[in-house]
XYZ file of C-alpha atoms in Angstrom:
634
model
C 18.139 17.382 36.931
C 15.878 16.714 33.836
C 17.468 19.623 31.927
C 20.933 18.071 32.558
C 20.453 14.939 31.302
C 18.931 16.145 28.566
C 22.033 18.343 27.749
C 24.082 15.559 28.809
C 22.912 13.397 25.819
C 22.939 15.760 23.160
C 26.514 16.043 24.078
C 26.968 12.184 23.821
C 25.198 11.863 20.387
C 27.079 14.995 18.817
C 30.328 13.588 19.741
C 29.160 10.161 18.737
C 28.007 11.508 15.024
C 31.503 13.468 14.978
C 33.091 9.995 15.247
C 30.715 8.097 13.107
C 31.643 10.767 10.332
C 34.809 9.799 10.448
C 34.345 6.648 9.352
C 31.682 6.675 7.341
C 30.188 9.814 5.741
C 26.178 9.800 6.091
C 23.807 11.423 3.386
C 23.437 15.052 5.335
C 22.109 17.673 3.263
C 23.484 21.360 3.795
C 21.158 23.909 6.429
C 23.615 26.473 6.981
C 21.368 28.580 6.129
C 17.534 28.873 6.934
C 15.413 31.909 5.703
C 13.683 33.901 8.783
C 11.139 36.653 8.479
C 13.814 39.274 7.988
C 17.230 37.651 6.325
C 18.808 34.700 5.908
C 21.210 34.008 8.581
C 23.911 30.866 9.521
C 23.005 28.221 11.774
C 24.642 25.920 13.867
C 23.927 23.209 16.314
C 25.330 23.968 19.222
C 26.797 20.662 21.459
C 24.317 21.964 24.556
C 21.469 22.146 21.930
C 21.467 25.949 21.527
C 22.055 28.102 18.333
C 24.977 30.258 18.048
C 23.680 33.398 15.341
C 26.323 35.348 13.314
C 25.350 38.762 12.734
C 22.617 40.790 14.492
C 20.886 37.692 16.392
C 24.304 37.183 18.715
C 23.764 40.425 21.058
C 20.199 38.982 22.493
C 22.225 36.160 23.452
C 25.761 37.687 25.502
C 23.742 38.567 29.092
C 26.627 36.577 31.194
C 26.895 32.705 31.972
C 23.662 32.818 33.880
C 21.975 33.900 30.976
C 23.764 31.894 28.261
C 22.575 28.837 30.232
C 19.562 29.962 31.158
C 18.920 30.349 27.250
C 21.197 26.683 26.669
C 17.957 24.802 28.331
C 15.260 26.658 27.139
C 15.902 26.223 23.590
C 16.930 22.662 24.674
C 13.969 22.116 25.564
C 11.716 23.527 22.824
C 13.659 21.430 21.014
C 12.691 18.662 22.922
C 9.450 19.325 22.669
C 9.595 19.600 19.053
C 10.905 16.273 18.488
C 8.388 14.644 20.669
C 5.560 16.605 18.949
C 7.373 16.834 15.427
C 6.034 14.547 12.613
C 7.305 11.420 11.611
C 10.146 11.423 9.211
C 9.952 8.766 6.605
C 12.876 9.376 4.149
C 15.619 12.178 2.675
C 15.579 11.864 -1.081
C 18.703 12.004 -3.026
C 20.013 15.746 -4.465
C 18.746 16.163 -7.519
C 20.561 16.410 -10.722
C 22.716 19.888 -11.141
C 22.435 19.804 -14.554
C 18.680 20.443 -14.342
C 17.478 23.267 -15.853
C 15.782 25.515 -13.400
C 11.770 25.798 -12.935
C 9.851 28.539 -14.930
C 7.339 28.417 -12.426
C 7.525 31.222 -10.142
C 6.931 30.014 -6.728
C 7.991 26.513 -6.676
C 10.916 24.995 -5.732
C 14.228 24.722 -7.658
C 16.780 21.849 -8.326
C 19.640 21.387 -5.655
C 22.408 21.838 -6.787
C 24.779 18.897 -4.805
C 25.616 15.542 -6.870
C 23.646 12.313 -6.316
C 23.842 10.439 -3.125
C 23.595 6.493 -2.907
C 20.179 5.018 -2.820
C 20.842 3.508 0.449
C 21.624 7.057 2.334
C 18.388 8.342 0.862
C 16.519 6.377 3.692
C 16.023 8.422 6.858
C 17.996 6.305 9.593
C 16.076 6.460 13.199
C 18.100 5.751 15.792
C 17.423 2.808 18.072
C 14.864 4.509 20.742
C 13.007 6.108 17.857
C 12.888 3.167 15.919
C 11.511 0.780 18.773
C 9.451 3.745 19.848
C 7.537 4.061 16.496
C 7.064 0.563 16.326
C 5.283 0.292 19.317
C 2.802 3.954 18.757
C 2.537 1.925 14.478
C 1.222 -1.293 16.341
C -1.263 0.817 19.219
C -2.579 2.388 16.191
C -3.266 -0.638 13.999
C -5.215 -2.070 17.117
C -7.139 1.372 17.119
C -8.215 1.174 13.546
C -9.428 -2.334 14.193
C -11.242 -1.202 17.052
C -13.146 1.700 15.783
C -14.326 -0.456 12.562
C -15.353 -3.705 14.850
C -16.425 -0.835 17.871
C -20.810 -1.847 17.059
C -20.194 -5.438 17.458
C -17.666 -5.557 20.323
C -20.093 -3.333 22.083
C -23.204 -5.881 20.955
C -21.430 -8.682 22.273
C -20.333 -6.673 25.635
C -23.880 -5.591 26.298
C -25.380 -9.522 25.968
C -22.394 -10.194 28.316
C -23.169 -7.703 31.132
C -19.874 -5.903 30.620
C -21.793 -2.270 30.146
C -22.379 -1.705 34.362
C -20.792 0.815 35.897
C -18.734 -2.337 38.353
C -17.137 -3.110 34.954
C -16.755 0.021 33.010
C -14.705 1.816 35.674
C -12.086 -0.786 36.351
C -11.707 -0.890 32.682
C -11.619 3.221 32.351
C -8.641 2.989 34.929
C -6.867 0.561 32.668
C -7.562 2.267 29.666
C -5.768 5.571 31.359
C -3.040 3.547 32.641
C -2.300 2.472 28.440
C -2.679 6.348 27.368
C -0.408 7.228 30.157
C 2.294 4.281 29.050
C 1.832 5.336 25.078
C 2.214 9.292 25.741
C 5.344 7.657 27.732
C 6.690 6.461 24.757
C 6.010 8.833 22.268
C 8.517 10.663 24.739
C 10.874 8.141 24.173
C 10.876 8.512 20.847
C 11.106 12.504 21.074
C 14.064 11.763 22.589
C 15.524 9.530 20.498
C 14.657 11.936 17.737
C 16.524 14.488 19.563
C 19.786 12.657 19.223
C 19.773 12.374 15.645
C 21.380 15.198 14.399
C 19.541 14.666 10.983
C 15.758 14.526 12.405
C 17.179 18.027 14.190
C 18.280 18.980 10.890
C 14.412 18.250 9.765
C 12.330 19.900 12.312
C 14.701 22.797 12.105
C 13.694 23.358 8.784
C 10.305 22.692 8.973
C 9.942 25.299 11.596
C 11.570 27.892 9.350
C 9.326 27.082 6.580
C 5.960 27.328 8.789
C 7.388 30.408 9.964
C 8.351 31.684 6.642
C 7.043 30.539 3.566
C 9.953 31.231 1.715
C 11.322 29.451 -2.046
C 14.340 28.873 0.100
C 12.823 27.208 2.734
C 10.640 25.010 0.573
C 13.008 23.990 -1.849
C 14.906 22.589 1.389
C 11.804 21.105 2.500
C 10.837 19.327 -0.206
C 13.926 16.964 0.256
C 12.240 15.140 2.973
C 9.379 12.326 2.819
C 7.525 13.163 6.275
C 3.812 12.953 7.673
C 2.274 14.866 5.270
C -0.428 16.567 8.508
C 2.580 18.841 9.140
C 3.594 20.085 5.679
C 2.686 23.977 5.086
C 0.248 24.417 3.264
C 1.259 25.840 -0.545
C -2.298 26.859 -2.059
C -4.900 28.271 -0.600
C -8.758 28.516 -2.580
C -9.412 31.969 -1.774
C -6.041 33.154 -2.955
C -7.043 35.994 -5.253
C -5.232 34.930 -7.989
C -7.542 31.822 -8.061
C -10.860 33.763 -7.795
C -11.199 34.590 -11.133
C -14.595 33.734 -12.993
C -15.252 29.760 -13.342
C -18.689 28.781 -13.652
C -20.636 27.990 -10.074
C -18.363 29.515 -8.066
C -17.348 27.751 -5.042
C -18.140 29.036 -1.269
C -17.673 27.944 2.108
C -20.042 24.910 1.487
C -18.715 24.115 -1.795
C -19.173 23.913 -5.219
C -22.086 23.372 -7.311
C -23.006 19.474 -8.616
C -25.611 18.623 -10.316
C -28.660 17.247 -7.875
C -31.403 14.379 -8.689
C -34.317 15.635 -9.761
C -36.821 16.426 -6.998
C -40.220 14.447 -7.464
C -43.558 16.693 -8.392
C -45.026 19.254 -6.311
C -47.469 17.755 -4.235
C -46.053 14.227 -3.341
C -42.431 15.401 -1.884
C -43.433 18.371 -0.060
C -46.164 17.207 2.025
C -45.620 17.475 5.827
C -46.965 13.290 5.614
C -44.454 12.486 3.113
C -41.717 13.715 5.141
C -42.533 12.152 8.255
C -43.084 8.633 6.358
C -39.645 9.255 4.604
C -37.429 10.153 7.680
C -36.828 6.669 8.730
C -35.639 5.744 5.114
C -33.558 8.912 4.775
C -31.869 8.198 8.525
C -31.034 4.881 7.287
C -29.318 5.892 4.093
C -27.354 8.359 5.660
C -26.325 5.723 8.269
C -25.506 3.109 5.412
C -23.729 5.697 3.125
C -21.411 7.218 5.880
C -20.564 3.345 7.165
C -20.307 0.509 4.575
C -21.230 2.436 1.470
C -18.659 4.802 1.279
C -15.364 2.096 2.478
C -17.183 0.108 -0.010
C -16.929 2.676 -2.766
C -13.875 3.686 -1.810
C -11.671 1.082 -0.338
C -8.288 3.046 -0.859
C -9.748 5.887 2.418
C -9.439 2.644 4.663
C -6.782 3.128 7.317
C -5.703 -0.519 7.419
C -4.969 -0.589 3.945
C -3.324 2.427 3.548
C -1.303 0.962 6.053
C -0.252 -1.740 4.259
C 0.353 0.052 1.385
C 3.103 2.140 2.718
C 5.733 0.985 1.922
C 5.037 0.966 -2.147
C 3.791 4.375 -1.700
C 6.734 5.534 -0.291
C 8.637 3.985 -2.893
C 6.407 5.333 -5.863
C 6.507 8.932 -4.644
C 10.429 9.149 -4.325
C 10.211 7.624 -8.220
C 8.377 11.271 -8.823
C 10.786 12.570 -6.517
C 14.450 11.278 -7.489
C 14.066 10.490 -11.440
C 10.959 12.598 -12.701
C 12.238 15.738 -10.324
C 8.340 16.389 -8.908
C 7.375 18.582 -6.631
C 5.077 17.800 -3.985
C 2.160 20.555 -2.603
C -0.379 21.033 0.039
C -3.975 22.555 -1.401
C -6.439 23.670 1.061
C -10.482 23.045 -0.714
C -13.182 25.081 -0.060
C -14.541 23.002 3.020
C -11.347 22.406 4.679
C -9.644 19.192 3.205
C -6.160 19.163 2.813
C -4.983 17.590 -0.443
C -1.979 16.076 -1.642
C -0.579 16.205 -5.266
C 2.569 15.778 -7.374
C 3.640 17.905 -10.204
C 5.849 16.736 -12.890
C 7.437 20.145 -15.165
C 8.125 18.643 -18.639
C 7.920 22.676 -19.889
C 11.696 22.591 -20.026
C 12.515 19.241 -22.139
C 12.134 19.144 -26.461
C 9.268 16.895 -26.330
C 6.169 19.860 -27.702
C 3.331 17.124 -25.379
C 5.636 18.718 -22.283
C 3.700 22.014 -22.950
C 0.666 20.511 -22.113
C -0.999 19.329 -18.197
C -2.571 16.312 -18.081
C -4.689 16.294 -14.552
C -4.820 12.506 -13.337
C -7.514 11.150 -11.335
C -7.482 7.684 -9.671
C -9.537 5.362 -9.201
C -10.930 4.465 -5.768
C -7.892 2.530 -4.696
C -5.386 4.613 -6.628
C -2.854 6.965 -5.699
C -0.967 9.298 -7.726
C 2.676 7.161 -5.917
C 1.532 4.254 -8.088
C -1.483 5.360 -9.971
C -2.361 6.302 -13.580
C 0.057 9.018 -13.585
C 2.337 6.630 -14.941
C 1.275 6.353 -18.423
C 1.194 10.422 -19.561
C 4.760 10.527 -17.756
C 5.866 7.841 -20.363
C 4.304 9.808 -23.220
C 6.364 12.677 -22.376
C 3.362 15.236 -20.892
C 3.784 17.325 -17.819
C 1.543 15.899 -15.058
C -0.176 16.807 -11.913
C -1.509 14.340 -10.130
C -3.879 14.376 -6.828
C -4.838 11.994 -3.977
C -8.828 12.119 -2.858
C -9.638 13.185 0.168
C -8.901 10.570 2.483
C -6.101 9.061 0.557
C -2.553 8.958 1.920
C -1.566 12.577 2.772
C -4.865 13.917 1.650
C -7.254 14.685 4.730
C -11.702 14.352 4.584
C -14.003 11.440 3.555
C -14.738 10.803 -0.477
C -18.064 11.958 -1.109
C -18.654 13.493 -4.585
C -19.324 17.146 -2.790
C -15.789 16.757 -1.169
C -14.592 15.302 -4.669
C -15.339 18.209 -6.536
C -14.082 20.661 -3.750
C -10.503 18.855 -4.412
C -10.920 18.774 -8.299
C -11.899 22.215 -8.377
C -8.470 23.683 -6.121
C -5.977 21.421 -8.264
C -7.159 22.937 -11.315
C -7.059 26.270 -10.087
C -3.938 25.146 -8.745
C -2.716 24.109 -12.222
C -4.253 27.408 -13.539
C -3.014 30.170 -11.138
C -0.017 28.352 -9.655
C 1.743 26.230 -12.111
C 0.802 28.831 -15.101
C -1.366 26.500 -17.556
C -3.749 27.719 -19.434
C -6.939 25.990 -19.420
C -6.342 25.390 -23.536
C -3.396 23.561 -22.619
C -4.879 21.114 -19.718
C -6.186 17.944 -20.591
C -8.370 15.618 -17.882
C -7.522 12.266 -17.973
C -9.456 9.575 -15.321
C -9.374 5.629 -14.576
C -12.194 4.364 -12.945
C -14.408 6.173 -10.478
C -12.110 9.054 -11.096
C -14.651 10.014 -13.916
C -16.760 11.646 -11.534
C -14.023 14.143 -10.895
C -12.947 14.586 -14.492
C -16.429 14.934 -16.001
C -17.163 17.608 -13.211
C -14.254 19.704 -14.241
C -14.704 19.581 -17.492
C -18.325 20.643 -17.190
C -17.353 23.268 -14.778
C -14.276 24.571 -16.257
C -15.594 24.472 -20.384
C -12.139 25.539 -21.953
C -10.141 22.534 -20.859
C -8.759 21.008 -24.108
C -10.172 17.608 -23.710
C -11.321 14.764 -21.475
C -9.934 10.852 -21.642
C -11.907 8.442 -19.343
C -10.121 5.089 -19.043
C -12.273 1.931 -17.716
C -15.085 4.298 -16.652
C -18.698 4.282 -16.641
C -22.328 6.327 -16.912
C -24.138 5.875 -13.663
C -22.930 4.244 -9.927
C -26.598 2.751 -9.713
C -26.543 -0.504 -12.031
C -22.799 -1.103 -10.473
C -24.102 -0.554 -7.006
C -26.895 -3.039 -8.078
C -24.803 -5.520 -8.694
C -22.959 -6.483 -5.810
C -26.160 -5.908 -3.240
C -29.200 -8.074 -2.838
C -32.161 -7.481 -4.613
C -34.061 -7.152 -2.018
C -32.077 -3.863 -1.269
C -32.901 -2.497 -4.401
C -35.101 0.641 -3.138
C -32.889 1.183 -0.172
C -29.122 1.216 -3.019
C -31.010 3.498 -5.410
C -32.400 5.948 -2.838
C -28.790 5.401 -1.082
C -26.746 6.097 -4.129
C -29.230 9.363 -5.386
C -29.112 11.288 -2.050
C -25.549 10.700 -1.143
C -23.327 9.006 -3.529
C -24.383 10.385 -6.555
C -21.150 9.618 -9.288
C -23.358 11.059 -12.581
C -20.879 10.543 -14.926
C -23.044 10.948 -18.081
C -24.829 13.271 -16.900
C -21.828 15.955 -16.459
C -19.849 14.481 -19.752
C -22.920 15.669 -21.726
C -22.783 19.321 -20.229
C -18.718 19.375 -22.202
C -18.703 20.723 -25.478
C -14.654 19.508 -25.766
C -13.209 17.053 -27.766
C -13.716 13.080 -25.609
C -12.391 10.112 -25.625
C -12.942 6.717 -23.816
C -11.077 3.826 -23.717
C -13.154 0.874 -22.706
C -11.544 -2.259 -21.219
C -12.582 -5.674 -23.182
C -12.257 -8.034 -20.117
C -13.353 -5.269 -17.349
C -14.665 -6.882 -14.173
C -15.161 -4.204 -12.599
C -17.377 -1.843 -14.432
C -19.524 -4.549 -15.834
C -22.804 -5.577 -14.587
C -23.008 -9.542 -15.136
C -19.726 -11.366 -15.687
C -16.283 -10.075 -17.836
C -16.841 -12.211 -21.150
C -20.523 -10.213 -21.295
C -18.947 -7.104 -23.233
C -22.225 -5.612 -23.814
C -22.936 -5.466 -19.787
C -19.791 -3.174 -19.810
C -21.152 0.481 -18.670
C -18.441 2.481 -20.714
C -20.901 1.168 -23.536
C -23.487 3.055 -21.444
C -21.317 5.935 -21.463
C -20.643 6.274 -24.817
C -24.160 5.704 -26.307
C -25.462 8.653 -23.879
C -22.900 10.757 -25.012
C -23.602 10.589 -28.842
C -27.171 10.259 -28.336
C -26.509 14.086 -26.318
C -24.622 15.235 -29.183
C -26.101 13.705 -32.080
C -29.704 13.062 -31.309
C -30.766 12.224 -35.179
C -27.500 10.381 -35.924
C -28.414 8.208 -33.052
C -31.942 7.604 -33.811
C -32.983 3.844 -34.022
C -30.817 2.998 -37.092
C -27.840 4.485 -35.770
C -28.053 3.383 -32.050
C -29.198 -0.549 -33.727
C -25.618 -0.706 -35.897
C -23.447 1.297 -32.883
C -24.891 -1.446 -30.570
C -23.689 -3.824 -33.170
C -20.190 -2.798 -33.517
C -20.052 -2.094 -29.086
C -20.621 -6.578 -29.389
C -17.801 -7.019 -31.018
C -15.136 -8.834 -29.184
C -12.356 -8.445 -31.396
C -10.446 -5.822 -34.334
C -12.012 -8.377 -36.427
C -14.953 -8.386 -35.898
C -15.253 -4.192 -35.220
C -13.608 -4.042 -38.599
C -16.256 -6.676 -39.894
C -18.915 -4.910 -39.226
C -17.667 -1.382 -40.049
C -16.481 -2.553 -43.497
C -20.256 -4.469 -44.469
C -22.010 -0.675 -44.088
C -19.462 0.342 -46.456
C -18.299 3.619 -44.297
C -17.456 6.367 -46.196
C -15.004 8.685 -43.772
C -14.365 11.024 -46.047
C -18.006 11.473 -46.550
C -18.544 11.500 -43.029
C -16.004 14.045 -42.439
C -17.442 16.570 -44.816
C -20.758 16.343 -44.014
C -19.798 16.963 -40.300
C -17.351 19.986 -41.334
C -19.906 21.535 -43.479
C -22.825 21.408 -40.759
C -20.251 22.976 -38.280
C -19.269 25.673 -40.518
C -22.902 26.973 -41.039
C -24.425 26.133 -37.454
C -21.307 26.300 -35.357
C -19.541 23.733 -32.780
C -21.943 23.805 -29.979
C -23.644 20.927 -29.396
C -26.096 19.179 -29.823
C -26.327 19.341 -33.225
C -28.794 18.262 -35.849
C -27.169 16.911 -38.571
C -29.030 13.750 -40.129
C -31.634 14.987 -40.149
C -32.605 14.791 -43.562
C -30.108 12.125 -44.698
C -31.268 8.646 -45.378
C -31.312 5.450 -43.056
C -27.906 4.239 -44.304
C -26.424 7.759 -44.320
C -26.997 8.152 -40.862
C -25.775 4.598 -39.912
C -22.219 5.472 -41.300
C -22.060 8.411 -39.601
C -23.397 6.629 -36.090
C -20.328 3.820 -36.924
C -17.573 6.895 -37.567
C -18.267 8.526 -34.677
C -18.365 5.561 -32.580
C -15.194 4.545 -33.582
C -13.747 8.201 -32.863
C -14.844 8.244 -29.535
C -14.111 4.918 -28.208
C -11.027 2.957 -28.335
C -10.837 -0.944 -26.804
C -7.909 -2.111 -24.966
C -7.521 -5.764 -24.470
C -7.142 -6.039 -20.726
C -8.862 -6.088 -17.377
C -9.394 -3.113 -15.542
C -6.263 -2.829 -12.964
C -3.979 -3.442 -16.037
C -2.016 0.073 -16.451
C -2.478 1.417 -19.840
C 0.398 1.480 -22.148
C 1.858 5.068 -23.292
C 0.887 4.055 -26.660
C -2.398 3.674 -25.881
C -2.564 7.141 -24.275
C -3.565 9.399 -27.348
C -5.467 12.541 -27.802
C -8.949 12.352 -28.796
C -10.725 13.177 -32.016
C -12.105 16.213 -33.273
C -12.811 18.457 -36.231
């Protein structure tokens, strides 16, 4: 009786969409045909939900009427099922331009060929059941989120109450059954509903194929829907062999390699004692880390906000989508996270910056559907960019060992997949997405060069800063075993050409208030750096003046004080060319080290001012394509 109401209303709603189309003529892209494992064959919805096949796949269905119906409700029914367990479809982006020149990249997807559609028809439109349906599973798992993060003091306040005995927890276990039982009720409903919309059919139908068969066909039809990004196939995998190829440190199973805090002497850490007295203190840093420190650190892996962030999201990624033609990919890391990124080809346009990558990576409330990716696309570059784990499609928790796992696949993405050399990739990073950059660029030593926007040296002193003093030993120990974002430390393992751009009115990155440009850590950053590089340069006459020029506020006053040493560049430039052609480029190098106190101060000020760049703004302001410019070197 089931079955036949089931058949029942696919018959209404394909005679209903045969009438609507008279009318009106719906965005409905073309899946007459959908690759299998052995050929491409036409497809059909039948009115009883069944599949008539041309060609070979029509003689396993003619065994009689019996048979034929028989075979009418099972595959009504697994398609049933696959709406009710099929992901949730968000949007069906416009056909892309025809005009488009074609991909080089072997692998990807290529343009569709169909004319554009109307903005309006590019939204998927869920019928009513499915749209009521959703609402009501979208507003059961807000309430979720807010339980699980307010779960310790509900139960606190339940256990003073007397709510934790078994009189009241079983009543309440009933109840809570009762609500799993009505919500797995409706996400039938909505399976349903799903199943009556010829175009969510259309979807899963697809989908299916492409899980089954990884085709270019497949995916390219894929890639014209917007839908839970849990159920998209998976494009890149880290133990592909192509991607095995010899990077420094490797990465297995349990990840790549990072650099690790120092361990204290022989003698006071390894003691049996010590261990025992520390065990409480490392319990509690794990605790703190894996609760408030790591939401804290990285507000954008927050369910909540994510879900309120949807909707711009959505709207940034079918920008990538509809005008900049990207293509969207799955990358499976090393320990398991799945991670979502966007790649923009510029290879095919006049512009000679289109033959170059630049890898973005956000800050930690950024995503590449509204994130710094924005400012090389202006410039003209091709772009990749990546969500963390955590963020929007991508799966895992942020913690720099997961971090790295992700950086590490998207560049061996961009490497092995996309066909850039790693000559021809540059890293550029707002924020907290230093940690990522500077890791890649100190694993992988041939990138071309590194750009760290509004970034910083060390999490500590920021950590400091917004947690009592009285924490101070618990942050530090916190931030060392767990949290460890040691920018500096990995920028000075990259011989490459470096720039940073600090922000003049940061309040983010700074440790006392905005106006206090000298408590700004990309200062921090910068003076590590050269002092790495060019340890006699930066001895106490060149780190006094660079400290001097990092206080100035204005052009004016940089200028100022760079015109009353009276620098010399084209002095500075030929002593620097001259020590690299008879020592070589690898740093660090000791030039200065025979020159005289005023010597080395212009050549601290000249390569200050080639390695940092100000930009008049706070630090959420997006940077200007203008602004985005390669950095110096010899």
């Amino acid at each position: 009786m089931a079955v036949r109401i089931w058949l029942n209303l696919e018959l209404i709603s394909d005679h209903c969409c045969t009438r609507s189309s008279e009318c009106r003529k719906p965005y409905s892209r073309s899946a007459e045909t959908v690759s299998t494992g052995r050929e491409a064959e036409p497809v059909r919805a039948d009115v009883k939900g069944t599949q008539h096949l041309s060609g070979p796949g029509r003689a396993g269905l003619t065994g009689g009427p019996a048979a034929g119906r028989a075979a009418a409700r099972a595959g009504a029914m697994a398609k049933l099922l696959s709406c009710v367990l099929g992901p949730r479809l968000y949007k069906i982006y416009r056909e892309r331009d025809s005009e488009r020149a074609p991909s080089s990249v072997p692998g990807t997807p290529t343009s569709v060929t169909n004319p554009h559609s109307s903005s309006w028809d590019t939204y998927y439109q869920p019928r009513a059941l499915e749209k009521h349906a959703d609402s009501i599973l979208a507003l059961a798992s807000v309430f979720w989120s807010i339980s699980y993060y307010s779960s310790p003091f509900a139960f606190f306040y339940l256990y003073r109450k007397g709510y934790l005995s078994l009189s009241k927890v079983v009543p309440f276990s009933h109840y809570a059954g009762t609500l799993l039982l009505l919500l797995a009720g409706v996400a039938c409903l909505r399976g349903i509903g799903r199943w009556t919309n010829p175009q969510y059919r259309q979807f899963i139908t697809i989908l299916e194929a492409t899980h089954r068969n990884h085709s270019a066909e497949n995916k390219r039809q894929l890639a014209n829907y917007n839908f839970d990004f849990r159920s998209w196939p998976v494009d890149f995998h880290w133990e592909e062999p192509s991607s095995r190829k010899e990077s420094r440190g490797g990465p297995s199973r349990w990840g790549v390699a990072l650099l690790r805090p120092e361990p204290l002497h022989r003698g006071t850490a390894d003691t049996f004692l010590n261990r025992v007295k520390k065990l409480p203190c490392q319990i509690t840093s794990y605790l703190v880390a894996h609760t408030l420190g790591r939401r804290m650190l990285y507000p954008g892996s927050v369910y909540l906000l994510q879900k309120a962030l949807m909707p711009v999201l959505l709207q940034g990624q079918a920008r990538l989508v509809e005008e900049c033609h990207g293509r969207r990919a799955k990358l499976l890391a090393c320990d398991g996270n799945e991670i979502d990124t966007m790649f923009v080809d510029r290879r095919g346009t006049a512009e000679p910056q289109g033959q170059k990558l630049v890898i973005c990576c956000e800050g930690n409330a950024g995503f590449y559907e509204v994130g710094c990716v924005s400012t090389p696309l202006e410039a003209g570059y091709s772009v990749l960019g990546w969500n963390h784990p955590g963020f929007a499609g991508s799966t895992g928790v942020p913690f720099p060992q997961n971090e790295a796992n992700a950086m590490d696949v998207v560049v061996q993405f961009a490497i092995h997949r996309l066909g850039f050399q790693p000559q021809d990739i540059i890293l550029y990073a707002w924020s907290i997405g230093g940690f990522t950059a500077t890791w890649a660029a100190m694993s992988y030593p041939d990138i071309s060069a590194v750009i760290l926007d509004a970034s910083f040296d060390d999490l500590v002193p920021l950590a400091l800063k917004v947690m009592p003093d009285s924490w101070r030993g618990l942050v530090t120990r916190t931030v060392r075993q767990h949290l460890n974002l040691n920018n500096a430390e990995q920028l000075c393992r990259y011989q490459g050409p470096v720039l940073l751009i600090r922000r003049t009115r940061d309040e983010i990155i700074t440790t006392t208030v905005p106006e206090d440009i000298m408590s700004n850590r990309g200062n921090d950053l910068l003076l590590k750096l050269l002092q790495h590089r060019y340890p006699r340069v930066m001895a106490e006459e060149g780190l006094r003046v660079v400290r001097q020029w990092l206080e100035a506020s204005s052009q004016l006053e940089e200028a100022s004080i760079y015109s009353r040493w009276e620098v010399e560049e084209d002095w500075c430039l030929s002593v620097l060319r001259s020590y690299q052609a008879e020592h070589g480029p690898e740093f660090p190098w000791s030039v200065g080290e025979d020159m005289s106190a005023d010597g080395r101060r212009q050549l601290a000020l000249f390569l200050a001012q080639k390695h940092l760049n100000n930009f008049e703004a706070t630090h959420c302001t997006p940077l200007p394509a203008q602004n985005f410019q390669m950095p110096w070197h010899l």
